[in-house]
Coordinates of C-alpha atoms and ligand atoms in Angstrom, one line a residue:
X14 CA 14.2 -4.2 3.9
X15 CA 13.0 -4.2 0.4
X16 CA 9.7 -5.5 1.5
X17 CA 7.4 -3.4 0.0
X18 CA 6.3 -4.0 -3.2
X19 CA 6.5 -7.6 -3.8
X20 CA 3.3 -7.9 -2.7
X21 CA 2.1 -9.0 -5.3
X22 CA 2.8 -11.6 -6.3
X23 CA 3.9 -14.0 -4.3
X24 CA 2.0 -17.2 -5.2
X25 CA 5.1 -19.0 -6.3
X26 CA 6.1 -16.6 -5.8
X27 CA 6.6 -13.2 -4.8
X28 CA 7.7 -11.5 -2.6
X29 CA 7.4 -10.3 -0.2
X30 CA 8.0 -7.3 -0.6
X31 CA 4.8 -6.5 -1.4
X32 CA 4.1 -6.8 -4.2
X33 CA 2.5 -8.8 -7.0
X34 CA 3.4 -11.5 -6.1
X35 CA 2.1 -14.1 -4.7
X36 CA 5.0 -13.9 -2.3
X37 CA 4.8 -17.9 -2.6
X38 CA 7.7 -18.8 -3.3
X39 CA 9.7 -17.1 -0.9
X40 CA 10.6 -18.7 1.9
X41 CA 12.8 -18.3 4.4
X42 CA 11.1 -20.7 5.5
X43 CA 11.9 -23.9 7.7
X44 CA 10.2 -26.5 5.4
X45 CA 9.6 -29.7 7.1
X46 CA 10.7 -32.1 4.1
X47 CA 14.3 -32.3 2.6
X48 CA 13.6 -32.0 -1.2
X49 CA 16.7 -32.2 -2.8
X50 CA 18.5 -29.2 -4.9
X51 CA 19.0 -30.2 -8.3
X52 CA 20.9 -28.2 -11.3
X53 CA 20.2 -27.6 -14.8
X54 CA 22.6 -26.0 -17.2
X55 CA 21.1 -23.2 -19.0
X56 CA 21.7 -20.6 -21.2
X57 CA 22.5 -16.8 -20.2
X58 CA 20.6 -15.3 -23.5
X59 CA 18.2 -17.5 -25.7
X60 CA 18.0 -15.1 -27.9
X61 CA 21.3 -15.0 -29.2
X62 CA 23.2 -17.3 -30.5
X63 CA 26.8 -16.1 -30.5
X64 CA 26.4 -15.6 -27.0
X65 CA 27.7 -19.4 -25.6
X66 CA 27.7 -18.2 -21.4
X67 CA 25.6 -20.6 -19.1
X68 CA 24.8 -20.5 -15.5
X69 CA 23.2 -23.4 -13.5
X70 CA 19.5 -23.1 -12.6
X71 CA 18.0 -25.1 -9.5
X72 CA 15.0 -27.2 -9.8
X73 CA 13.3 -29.9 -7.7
X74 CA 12.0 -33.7 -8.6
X75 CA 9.0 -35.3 -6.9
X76 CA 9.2 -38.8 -8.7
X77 CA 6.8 -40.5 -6.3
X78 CA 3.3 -41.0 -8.0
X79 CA 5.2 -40.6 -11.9
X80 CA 3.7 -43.4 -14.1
X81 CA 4.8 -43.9 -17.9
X82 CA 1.5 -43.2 -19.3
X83 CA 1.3 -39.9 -17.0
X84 CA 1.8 -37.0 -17.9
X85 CA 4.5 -34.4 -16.6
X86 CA 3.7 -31.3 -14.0
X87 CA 6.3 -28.2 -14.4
X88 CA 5.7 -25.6 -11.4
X89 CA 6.9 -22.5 -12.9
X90 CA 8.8 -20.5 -10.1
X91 CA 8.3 -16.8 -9.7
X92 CA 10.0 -13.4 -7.8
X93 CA 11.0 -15.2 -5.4
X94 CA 13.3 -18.5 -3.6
X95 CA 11.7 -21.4 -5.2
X96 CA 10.0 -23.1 -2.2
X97 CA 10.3 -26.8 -1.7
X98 CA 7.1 -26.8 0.4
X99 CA 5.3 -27.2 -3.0
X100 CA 6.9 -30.5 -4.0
X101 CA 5.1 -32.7 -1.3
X102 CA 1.9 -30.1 -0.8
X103 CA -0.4 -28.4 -3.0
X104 CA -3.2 -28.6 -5.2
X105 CA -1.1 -30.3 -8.2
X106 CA 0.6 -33.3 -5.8
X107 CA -3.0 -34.4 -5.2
X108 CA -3.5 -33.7 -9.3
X109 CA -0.4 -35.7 -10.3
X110 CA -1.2 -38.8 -7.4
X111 CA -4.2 -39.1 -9.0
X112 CA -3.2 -38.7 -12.8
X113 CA 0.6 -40.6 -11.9
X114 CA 2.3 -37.4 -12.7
X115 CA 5.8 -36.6 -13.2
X116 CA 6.6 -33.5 -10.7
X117 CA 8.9 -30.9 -11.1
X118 CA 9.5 -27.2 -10.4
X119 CA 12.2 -24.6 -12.3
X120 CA 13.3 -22.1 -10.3
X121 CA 12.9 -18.9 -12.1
X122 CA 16.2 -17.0 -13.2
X123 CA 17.5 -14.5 -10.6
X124 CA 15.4 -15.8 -8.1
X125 CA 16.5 -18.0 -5.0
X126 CA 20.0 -19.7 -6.2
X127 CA 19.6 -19.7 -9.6
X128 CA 22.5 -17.1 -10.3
X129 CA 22.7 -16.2 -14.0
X130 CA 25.4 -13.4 -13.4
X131 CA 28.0 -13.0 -10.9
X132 CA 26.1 -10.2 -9.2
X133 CA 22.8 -7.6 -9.6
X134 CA 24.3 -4.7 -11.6
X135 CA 22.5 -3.4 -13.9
X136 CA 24.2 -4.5 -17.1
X137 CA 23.5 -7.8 -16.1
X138 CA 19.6 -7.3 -15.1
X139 CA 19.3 -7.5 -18.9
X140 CA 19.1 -11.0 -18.7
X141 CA 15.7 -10.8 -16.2
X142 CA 12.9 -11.0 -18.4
X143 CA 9.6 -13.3 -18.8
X144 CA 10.8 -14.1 -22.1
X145 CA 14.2 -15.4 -20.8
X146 CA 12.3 -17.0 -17.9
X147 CA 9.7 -19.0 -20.6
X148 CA 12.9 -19.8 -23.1
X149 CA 14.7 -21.7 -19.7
X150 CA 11.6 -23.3 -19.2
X151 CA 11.4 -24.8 -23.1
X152 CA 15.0 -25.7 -22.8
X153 CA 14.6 -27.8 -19.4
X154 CA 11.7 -29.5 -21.1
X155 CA 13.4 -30.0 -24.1
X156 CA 16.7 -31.2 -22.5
X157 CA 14.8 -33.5 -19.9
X158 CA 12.1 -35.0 -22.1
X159 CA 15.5 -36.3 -23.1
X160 CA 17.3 -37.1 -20.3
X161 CA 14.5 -38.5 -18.4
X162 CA 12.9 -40.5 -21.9
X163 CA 9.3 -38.5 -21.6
X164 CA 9.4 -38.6 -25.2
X165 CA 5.7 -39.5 -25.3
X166 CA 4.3 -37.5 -21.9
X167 CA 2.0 -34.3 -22.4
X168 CA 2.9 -31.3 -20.1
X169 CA 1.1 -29.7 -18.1
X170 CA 2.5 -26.6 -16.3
X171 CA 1.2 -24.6 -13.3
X172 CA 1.7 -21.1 -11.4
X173 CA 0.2 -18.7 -9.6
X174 CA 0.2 -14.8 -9.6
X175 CA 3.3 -13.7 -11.8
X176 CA 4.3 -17.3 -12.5
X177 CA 0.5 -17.5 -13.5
X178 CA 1.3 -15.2 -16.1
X179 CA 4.1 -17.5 -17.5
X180 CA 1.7 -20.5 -17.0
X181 CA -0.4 -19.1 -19.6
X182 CA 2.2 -17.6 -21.6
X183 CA 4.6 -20.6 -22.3
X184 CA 1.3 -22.3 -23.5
X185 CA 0.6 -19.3 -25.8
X186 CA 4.2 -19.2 -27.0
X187 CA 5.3 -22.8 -27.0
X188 CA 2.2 -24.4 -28.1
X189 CA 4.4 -27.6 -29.3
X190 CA 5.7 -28.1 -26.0
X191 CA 3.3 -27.4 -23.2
X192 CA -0.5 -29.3 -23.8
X193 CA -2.1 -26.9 -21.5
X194 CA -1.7 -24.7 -18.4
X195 CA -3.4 -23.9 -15.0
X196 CA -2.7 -20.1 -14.6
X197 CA -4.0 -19.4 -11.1
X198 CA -4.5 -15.4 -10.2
X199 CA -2.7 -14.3 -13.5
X200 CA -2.6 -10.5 -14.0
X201 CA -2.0 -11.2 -17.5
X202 CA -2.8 -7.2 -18.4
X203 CA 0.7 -5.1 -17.9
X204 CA -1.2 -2.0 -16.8
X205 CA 1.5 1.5 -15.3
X206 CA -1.3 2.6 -12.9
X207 CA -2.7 0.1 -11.1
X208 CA -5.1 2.1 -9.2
X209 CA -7.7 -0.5 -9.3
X210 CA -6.0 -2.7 -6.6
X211 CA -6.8 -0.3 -3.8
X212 CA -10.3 -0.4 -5.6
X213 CA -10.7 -3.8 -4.6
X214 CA -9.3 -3.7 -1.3
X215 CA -12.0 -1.4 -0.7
X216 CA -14.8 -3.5 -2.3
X217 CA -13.1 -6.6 -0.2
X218 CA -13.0 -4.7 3.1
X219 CA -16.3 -3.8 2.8
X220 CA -17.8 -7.6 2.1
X221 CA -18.0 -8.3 6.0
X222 CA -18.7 -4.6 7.1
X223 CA -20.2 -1.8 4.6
X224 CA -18.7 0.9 6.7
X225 CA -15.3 -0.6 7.0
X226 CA -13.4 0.8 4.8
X227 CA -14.9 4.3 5.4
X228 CA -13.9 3.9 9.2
X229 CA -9.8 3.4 7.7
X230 CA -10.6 5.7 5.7
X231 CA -11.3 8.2 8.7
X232 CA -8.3 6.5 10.5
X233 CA -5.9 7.5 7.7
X234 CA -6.8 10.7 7.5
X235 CA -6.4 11.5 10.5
X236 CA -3.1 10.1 10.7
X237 CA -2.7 12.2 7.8
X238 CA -3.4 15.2 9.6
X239 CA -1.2 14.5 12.3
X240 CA 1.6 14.3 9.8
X241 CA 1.1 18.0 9.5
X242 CA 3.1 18.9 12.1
X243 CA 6.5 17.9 12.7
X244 CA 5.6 17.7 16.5
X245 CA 3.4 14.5 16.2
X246 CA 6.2 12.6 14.9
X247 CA 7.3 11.1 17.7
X248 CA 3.7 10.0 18.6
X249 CA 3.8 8.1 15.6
X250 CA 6.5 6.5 15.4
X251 CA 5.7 5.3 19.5
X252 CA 2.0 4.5 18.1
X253 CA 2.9 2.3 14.6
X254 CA 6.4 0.9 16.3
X255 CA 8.7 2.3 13.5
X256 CA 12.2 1.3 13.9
X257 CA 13.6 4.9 13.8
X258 CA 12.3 8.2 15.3
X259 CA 9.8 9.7 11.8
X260 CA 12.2 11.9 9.7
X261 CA 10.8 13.5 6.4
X262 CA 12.3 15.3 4.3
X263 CA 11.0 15.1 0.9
X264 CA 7.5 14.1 -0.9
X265 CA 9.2 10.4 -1.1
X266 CA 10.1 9.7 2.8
X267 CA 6.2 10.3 3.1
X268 CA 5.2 8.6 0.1
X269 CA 6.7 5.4 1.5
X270 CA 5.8 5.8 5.3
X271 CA 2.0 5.7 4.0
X272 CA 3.0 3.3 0.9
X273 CA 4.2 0.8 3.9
X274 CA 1.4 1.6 6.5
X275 CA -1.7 0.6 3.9
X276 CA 0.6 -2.4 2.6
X277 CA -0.1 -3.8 5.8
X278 CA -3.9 -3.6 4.8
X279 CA -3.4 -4.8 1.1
X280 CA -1.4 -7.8 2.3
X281 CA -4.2 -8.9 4.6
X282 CA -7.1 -8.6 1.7
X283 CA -4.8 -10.0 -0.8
X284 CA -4.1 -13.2 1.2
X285 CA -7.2 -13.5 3.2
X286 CA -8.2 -16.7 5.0
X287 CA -5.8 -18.7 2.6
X288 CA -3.9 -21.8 3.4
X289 CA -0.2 -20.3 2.9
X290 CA 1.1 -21.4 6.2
X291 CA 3.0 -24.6 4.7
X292 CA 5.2 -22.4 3.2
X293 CA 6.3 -20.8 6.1
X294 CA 4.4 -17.7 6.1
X295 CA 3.2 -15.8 9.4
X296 CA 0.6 -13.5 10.0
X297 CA -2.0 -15.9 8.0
X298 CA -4.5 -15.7 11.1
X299 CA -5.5 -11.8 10.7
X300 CA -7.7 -11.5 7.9
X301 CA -10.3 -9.0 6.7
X302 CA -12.8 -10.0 9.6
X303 CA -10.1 -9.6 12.5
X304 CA -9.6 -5.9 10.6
X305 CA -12.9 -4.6 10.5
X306 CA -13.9 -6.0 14.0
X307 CA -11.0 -4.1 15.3
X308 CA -12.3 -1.2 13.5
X309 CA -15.9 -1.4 15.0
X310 CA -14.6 -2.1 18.5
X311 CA -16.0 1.0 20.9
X312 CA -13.3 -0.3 23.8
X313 CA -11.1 2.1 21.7
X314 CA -12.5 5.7 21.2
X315 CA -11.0 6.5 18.0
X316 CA -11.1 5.3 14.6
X317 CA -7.3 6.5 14.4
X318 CA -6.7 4.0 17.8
X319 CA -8.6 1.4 16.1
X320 CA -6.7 1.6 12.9
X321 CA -3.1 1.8 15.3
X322 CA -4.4 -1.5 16.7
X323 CA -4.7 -3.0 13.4
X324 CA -1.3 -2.2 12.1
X325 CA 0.2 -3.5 15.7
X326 CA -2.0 -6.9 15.1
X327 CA -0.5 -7.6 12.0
X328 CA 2.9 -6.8 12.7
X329 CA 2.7 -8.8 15.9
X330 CA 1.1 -11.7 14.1
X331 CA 4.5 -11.2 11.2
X332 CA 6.3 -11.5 13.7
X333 CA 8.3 -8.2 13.0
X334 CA 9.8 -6.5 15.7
X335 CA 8.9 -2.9 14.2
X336 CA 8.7 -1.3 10.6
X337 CA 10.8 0.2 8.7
X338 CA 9.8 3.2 7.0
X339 CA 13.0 5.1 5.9
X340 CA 12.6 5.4 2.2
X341 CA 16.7 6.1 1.9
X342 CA 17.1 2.9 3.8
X343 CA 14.9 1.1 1.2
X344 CA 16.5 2.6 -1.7
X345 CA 20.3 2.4 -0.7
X346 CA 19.0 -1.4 0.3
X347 CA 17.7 -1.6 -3.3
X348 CA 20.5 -0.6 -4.9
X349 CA 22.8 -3.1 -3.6
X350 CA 23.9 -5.6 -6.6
X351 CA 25.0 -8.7 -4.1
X352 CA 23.5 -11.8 -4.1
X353 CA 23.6 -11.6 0.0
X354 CA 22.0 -8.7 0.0
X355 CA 19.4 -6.9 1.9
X356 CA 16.8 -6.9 -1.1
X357 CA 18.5 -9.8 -2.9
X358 CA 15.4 -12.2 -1.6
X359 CA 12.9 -10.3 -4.6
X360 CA 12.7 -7.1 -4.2
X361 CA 15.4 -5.6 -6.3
X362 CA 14.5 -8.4 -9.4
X363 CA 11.3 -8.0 -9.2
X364 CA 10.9 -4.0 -8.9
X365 CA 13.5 -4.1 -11.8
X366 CA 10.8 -6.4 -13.6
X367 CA 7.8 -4.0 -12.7
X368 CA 10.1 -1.3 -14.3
X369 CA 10.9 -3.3 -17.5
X370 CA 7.8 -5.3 -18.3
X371 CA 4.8 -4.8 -16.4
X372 CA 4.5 -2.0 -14.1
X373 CA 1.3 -3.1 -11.9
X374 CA 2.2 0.0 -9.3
X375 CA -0.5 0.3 -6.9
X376 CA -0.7 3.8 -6.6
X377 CA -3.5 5.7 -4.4
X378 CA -4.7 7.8 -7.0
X379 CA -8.2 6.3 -7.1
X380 CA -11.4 8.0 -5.1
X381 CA -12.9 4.9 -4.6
X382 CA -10.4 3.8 -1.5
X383 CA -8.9 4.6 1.6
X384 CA -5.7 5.4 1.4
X385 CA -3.6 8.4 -0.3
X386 CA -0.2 9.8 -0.5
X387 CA 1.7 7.0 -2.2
X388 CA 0.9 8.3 -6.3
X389 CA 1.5 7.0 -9.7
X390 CA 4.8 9.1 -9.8
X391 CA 6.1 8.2 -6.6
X392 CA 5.9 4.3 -7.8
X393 CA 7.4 5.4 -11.1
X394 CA 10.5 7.4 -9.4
X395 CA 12.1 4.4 -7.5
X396 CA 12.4 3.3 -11.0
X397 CA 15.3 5.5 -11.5
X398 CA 15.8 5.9 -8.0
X399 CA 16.8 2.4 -7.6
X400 CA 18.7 1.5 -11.4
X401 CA 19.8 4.8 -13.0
X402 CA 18.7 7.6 -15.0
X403 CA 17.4 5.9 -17.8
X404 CA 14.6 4.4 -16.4
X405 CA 12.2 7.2 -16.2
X406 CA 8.3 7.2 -17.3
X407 CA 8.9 7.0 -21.0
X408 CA 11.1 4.0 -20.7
X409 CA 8.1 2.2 -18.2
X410 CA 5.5 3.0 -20.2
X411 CA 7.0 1.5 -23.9
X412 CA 8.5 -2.1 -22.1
X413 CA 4.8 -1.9 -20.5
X414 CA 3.2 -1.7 -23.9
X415 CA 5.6 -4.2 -25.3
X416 CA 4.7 -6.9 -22.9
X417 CA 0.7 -6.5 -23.8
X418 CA 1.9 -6.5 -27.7
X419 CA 4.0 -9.6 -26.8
X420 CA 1.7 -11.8 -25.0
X421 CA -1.5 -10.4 -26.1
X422 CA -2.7 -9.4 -22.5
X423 CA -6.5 -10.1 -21.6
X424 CA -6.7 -10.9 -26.0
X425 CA -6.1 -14.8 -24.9
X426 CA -5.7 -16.8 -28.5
X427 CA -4.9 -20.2 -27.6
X428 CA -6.5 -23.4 -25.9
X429 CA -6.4 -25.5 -22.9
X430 CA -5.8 -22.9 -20.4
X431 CA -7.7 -22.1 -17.0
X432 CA -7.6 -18.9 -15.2
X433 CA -8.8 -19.5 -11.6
X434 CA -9.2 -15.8 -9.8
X435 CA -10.1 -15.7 -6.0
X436 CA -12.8 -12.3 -6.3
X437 CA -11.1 -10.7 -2.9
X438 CA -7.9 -10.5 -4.3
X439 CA -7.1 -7.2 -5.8
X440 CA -5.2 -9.2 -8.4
X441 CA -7.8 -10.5 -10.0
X442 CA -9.1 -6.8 -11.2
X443 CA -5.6 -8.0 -14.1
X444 CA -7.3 -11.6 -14.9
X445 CA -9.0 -13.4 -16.9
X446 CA -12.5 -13.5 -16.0
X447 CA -15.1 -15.2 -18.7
X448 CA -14.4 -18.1 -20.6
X449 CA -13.2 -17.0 -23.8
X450 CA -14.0 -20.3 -25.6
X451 CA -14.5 -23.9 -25.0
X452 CA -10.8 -24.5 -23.6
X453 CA -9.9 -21.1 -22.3
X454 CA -11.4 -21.3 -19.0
X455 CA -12.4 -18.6 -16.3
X456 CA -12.8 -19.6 -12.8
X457 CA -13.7 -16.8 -10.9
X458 CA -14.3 -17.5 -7.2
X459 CA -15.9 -16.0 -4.5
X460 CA -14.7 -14.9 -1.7
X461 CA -11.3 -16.6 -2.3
X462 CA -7.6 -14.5 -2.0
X463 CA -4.8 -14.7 -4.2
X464 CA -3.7 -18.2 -5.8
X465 CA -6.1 -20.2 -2.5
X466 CA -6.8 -23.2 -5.3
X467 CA -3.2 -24.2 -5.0
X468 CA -2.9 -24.2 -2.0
X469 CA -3.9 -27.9 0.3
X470 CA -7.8 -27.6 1.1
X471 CA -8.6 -26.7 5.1
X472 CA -12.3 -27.0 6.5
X473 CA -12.3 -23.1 6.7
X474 CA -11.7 -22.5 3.2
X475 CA -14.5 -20.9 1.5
X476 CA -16.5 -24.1 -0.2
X477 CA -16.4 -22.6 -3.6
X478 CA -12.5 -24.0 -3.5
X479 CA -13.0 -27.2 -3.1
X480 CA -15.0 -27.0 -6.2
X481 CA -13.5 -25.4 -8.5
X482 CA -10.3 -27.6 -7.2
X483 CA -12.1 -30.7 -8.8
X484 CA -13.7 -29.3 -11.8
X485 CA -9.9 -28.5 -12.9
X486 CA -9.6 -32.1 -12.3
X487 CA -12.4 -32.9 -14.5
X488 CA -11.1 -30.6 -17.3
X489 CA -7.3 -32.1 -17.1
X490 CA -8.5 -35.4 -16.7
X491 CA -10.4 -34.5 -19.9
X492 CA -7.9 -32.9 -22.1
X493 CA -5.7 -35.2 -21.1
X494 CA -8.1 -38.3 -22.0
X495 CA -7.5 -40.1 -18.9
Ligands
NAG19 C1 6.3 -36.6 -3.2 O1 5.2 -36.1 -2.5 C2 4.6 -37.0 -1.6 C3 3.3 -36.4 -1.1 O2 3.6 -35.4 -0.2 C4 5.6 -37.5 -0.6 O3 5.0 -38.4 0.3 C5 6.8 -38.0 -1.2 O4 7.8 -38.3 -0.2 C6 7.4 -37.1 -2.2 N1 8.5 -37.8 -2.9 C7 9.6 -37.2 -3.2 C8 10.6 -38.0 -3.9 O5 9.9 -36.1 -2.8
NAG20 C1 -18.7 -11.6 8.5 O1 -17.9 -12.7 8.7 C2 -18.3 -13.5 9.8 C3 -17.3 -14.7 10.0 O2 -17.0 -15.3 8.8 C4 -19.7 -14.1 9.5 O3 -20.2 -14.8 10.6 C5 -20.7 -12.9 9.3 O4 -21.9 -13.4 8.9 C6 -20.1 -12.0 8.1 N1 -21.0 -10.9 7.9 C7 -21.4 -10.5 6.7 C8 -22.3 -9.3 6.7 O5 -21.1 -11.1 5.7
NAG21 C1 -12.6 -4.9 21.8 O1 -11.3 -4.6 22.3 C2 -11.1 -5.0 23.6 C3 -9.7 -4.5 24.1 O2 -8.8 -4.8 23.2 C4 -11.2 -6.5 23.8 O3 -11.1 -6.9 25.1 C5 -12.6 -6.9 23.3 O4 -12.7 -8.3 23.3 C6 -12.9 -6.4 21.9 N1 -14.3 -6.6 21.6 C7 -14.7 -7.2 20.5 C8 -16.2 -7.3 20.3 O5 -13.9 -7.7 19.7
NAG22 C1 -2.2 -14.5 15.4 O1 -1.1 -15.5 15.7 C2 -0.1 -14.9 16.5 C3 1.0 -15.9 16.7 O2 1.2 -16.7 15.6 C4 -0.6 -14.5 17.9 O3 0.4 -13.9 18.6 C5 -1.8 -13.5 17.7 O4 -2.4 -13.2 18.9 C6 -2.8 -14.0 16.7 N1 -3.8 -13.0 16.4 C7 -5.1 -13.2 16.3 C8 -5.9 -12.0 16.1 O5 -5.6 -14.3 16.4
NAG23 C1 -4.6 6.4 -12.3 O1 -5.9 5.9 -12.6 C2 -6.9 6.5 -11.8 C3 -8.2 5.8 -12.0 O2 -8.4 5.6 -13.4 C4 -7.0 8.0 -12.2 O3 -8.0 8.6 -11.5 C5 -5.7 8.6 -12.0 O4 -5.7 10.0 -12.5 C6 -4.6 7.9 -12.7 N1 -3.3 8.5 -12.4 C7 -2.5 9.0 -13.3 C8 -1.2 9.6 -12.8 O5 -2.8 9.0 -14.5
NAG24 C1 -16.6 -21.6 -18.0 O1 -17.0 -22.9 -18.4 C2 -17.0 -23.9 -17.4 C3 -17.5 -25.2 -18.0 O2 -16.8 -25.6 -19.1 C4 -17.9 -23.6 -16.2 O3 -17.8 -24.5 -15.2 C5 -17.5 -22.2 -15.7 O4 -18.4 -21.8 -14.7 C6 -17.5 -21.2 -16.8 N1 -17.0 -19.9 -16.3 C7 -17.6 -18.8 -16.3 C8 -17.0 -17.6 -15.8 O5 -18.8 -18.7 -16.8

């Protein structure tokens, strides 16, 4: 299962495979409310015009609170199934109930059932980009301004994570369409090495318990160690429940074994204490506290028996029967072009994404962290690995410049744009974090995860939240002259 490396972003998003992502958006999950499926026609390539193919693109309507004078709310979706959860919950419905608000949310290409191509193949990956993703979203606006007579609304669009990025970026690119944008935990800085993540996993860990991440640290190496000899194998795979007996047999099978061991880690400090659970998500309950208290507890002798505890907590809490670490099982799972496929949910879009635009791989090549083994190069090499020969470090490292050239990473010039970053989340080391003028607003937040101010306020939410949740009010309500 292509799970690893959507982590990230999943806010609308992403995947869960870990990787940037918010993993938001994707849901398997039951969702409570029947929200309609709704189509859009759209074009394969925007940016050319002898090219007439079209596809259909699913998006969702909340007409409920939607008043003439209002203004309209686009959720952007991200690298993953667009999840209807969000068109009845969230941060924006209490926003656009307030304001009378038009709601609606575009699936992004690729993504859930919006099916550009008849399949993944390469050739046809061409036509997964951010660009191609902001172009659908001026056509739907421009098409149902029309359709729906919003001739006279302002737009407002949202996201979080990845779709974050696009937040900001469709009001950077399409100033005469979108009137401003709430780009929640944006890494809007393409970056190859992403060291810095672990960096902050470590500074997070460490928040509740200084020594924290020094006892994983211990834990890890030791499990290290034990790797040394192909006699503890079987120990391991008993002790961290992987599916199949341990079987290495290059540099990458034990790349991803520890890649998918500290994921487990990451995924707890990126998403800690939020309110995901709406969406379907499980495992929401462990968080950096449960973590560290494990690794403190004396009942168990050994930091490595602490940190085996740990991994079992979470992966009891995700409900996963065992995990996977069979790094040919994940690339030949990759690989596979079919919508029904085993990575078809995210992974194989968004690694091909990561490989064309923005990189973000959270390699261990920092000091300053717990965890090593998983390098700069090993991320790199499922590149090519996973879509051909061509994509090799050269390749990653020009479409990764070309995005920052394209969108200006961190050099923001626009207006009417706020860039809420939750301080635990690794992701927010990519963000925007100082106000940049008078309209381009930072709101950095203590002690909150990934994308927590869209989510629907809980009593256990750090304060700081609910704050920052109504002084985005106050600025809309503002701009928007209400
Ligand atoms: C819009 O969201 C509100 C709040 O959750 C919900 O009560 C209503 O049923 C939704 N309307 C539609 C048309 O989905
Ligand atoms: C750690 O978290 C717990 C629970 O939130 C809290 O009671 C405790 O004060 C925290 N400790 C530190 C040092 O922040
Ligand atoms: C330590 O672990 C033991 C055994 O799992 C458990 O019973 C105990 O409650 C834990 N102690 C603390 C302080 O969490
Ligand atoms: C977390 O929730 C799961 C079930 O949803 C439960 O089995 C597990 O014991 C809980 N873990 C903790 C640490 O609360
Ligand atoms: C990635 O970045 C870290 C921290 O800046 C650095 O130590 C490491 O050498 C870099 N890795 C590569 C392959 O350049
Ligand atoms: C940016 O400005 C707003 C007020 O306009 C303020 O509330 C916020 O704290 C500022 N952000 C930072 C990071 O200083």
């Amino acid at each position: 299962m292509a799970s690893t490396q959507l982590l990230l972003l999943a806010c609308l998003c992403l995947s869960a495979s870990h990787a940037f992502t918010c993993r938001r958006f994707q849901s398997k999950s039951e969702v409570l409310v029947t929200v309609q499926d709704r189509w859009f026609t759209q074009r394969l390539d925007h940016f050319n015009g002898a090219d007439t193919r079209v596809w259909e693109q699913r998006y969702y309507m909340n007409d409920s609170f939607s008043h003439s004078e209002g203004p309209v709310f686009l959720m952007i979706g991200g690298e993953g199934s667009a999840n209807p959860g969000w068109m009845t919950q969230g941060t924006w419905i209490t926003y656009a109930e307030k304001m009378g608000a038009l709601c609606l949310l575009l699936e992004h290409r690729f993504y859930g059932k919006s099916h550009p191509t008849k399949d993944m193949c390469v050739e046809n990956l061409r036509y997964l980009s951010s660009q191609q993703a902001l172009a659908d979203l001026a056509h739907f606006q421009t098409v149902m301004t029309e359709k729906l007579g919003l001739g006279n609304r302002k737009w407002i669009v949202f996201g979080g994570s990845y779709p974050g990025c696009l937040a900001a970026w469709y009001r950077i690119k399409y100033p005469h369409l979108a009137y401003a944008a709430i780009a929640s935990s944006a890494p809007i800085h393409a970056v190859l090495n992403f060291s810095e993540y672990l960096d902050v996993v470590q500074a997070s860990l460490s928040r509740n318990q200084s020594n924290c991440p020094g006892k994983i640290k211990i834990a890890f190496d030791t499990m290290l160690e034990l790797l040394d000899y192909k006699e503890n194998y079987l120990k391991i795979s008993k002790d961290f429940y992987l599916c199949e007996v341990l079987v290495i047999r290059s540099k990458m099978d034990m790349a991803f074994l520890l890649d998918t061991i500290a994921e487990y880690i990451m995924d707890v400090v990126q998403y800690n204490n939020d309110n995901r659970e709406f969406e379907g998500v499980k495992g929401g309950n462990i968080t950096i506290q449960t973590v560290c208290d494990i690794m403190s507890n004396e009942s168990l002798v050994s930091p490595y028996d602490r940190f085996v505890e740990v991994i079992q907590s979470i992966r009891k809490a995700k409900e996963e029967k065992c995990i996977e670490t069979s790094y040919q099982q994940f690339i030949h799972d990759m690989r596979d072009i079919h919508w029904d496929g085993p990575a078809a949910s995210g992974g194989r879009q968004w690694m091909y994404q990561t490989c064309t635009e923005f990189g973000y791989f959270q390699s261990s090549d920092s000091a300053l962290q717990p965890f090593s083994g998983f390098p700069l190069s090993y991320h790199v090499q499922q590149c090519s690995d996973i879509y051909g020969k061509d994509f090799i470090l050269p390749l990653v490292v020009d479409s990764i410049q070309q995005t920052n050239e394209n969108y200006g990473g961190l050099n923001v010039k626009s207006s009417r744009i706020i860039f809420p970053n939750g301080l635990i989340d690794p992701w927010h080391a990519l963000g925007i974090k100082t106000n940049l003028s008078s309209d381009l607003l930072a709101f950095p937040m203590e002690d909150a995860a990934h994308c927590a101010d869209m989510y629907p306020a809980r009593p256990q939410e750090p304060p700081v939240l609910l704050e920052v949740r109504r002084q985005i009010f106050e600025k809309l309500s503002e701009w928007l002259q209400l």
